[in-house]
Short mmCIF file of C-alpha atoms in Angstrom, two decimals:
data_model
loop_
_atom_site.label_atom_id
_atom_site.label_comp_id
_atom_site.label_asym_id
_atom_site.label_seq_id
_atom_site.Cartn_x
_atom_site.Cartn_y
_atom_site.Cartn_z
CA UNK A 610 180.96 -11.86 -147.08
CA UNK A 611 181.96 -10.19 -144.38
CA UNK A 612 185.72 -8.75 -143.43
CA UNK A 613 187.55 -10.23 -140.62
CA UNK A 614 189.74 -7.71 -138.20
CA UNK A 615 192.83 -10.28 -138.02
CA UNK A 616 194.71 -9.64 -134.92
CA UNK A 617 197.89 -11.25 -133.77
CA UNK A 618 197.84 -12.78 -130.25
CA UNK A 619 200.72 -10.60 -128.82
CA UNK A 620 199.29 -7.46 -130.06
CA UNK A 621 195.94 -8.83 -128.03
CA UNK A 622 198.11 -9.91 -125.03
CA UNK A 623 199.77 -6.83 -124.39
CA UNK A 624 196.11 -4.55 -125.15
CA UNK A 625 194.64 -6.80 -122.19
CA UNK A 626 197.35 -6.34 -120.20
CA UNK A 627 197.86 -2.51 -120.76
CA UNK A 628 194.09 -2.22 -120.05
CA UNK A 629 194.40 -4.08 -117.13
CA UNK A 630 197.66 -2.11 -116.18
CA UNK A 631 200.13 -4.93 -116.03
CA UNK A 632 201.86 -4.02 -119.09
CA UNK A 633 204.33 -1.46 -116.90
CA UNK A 634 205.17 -3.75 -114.18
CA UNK A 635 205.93 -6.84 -116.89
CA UNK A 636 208.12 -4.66 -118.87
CA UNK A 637 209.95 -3.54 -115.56
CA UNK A 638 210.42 -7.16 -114.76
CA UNK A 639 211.82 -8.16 -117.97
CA UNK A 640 214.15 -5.11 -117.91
CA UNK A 641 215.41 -6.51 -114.30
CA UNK A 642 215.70 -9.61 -116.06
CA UNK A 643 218.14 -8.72 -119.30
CA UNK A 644 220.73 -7.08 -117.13
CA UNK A 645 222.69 -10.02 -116.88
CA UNK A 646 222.80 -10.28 -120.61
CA UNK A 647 223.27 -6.53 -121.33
CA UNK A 648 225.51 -5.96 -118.73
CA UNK A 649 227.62 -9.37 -119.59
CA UNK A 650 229.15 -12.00 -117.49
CA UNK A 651 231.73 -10.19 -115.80
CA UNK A 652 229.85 -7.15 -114.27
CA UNK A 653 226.75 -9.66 -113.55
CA UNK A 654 228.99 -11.97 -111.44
CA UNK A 655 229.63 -8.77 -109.23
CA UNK A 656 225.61 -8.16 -109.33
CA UNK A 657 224.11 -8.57 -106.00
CA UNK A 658 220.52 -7.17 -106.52
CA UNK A 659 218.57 -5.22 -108.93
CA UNK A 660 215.04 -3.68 -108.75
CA UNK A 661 213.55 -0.28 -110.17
CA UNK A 662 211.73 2.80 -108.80
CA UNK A 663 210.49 5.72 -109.94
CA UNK A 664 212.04 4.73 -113.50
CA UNK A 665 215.55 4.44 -111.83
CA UNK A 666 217.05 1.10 -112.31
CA UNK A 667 219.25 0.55 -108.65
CA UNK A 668 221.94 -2.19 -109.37
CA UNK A 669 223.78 -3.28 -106.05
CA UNK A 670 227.43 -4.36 -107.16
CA UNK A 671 229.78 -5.72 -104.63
CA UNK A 672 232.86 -3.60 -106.10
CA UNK A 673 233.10 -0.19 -105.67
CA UNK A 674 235.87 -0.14 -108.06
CA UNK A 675 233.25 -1.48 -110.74
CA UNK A 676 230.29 0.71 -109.57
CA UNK A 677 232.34 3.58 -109.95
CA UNK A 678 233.19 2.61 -113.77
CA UNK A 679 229.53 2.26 -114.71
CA UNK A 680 228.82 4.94 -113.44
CA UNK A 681 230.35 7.36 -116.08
CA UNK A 682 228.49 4.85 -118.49
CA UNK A 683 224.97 4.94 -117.49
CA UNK A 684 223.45 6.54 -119.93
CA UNK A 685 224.68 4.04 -122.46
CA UNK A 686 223.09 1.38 -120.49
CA UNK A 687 219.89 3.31 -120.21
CA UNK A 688 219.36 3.13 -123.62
CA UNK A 689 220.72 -0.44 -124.64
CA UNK A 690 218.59 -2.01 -121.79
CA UNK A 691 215.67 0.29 -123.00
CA UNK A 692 216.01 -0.88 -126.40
CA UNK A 693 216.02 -4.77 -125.47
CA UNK A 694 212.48 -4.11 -123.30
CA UNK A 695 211.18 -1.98 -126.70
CA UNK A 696 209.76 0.57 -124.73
CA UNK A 697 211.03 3.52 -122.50
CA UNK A 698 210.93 2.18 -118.92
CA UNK A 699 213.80 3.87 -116.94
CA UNK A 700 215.49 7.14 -117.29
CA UNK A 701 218.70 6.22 -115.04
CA UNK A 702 220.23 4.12 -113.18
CA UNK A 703 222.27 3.99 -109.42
CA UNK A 704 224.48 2.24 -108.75
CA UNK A 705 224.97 1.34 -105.33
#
């Protein structure tokens, strides 16, 4: 008999994509993604755009009144949108 190295398929998934280095950019895009959700309903309506560089997370609101408030909360939504991705993907976000 012989032992079999049992692997599960995401654990495969994300090896071939971190060798192939699309793990980063498909972790970025689900980050993007869950700011509706983590950010809820409200702020999200006033959400024009989102995108990330250089770990920053730039969210374009269309209040200033609003950008201004999250603004003194960022690091709080570093870490809750962080912890929905599971990995460390940005270190701050602008809002703009």
């Amino acid at each position: 008999m012989f032992k079999r190295d049992v692997q599960s398929i995401r654990d495969l998934v994300m090896r071939n994509l971190r060798l192939q280095g699309l793990e980063t950019p498909l972790l970025q895009k689900r980050l993007v993604e869950s700011w509706p959700a983590v950010a809820g309903p409200a702020i999200a309506r006033y959400t024009l755009n989102a995108y990330i560089m250089n770990q920053t997370l730039y969210v374009r609101l269309s209040s200033p009144a609003l950008r201004a408030d999250l603004s003194m909360r960022r690091s709080y939504f570093v870490q809750l949108l962080n912890s929905r991705v599971g990995s460390q993907v940005i270190v701050d976000i602008r809002f703009c």
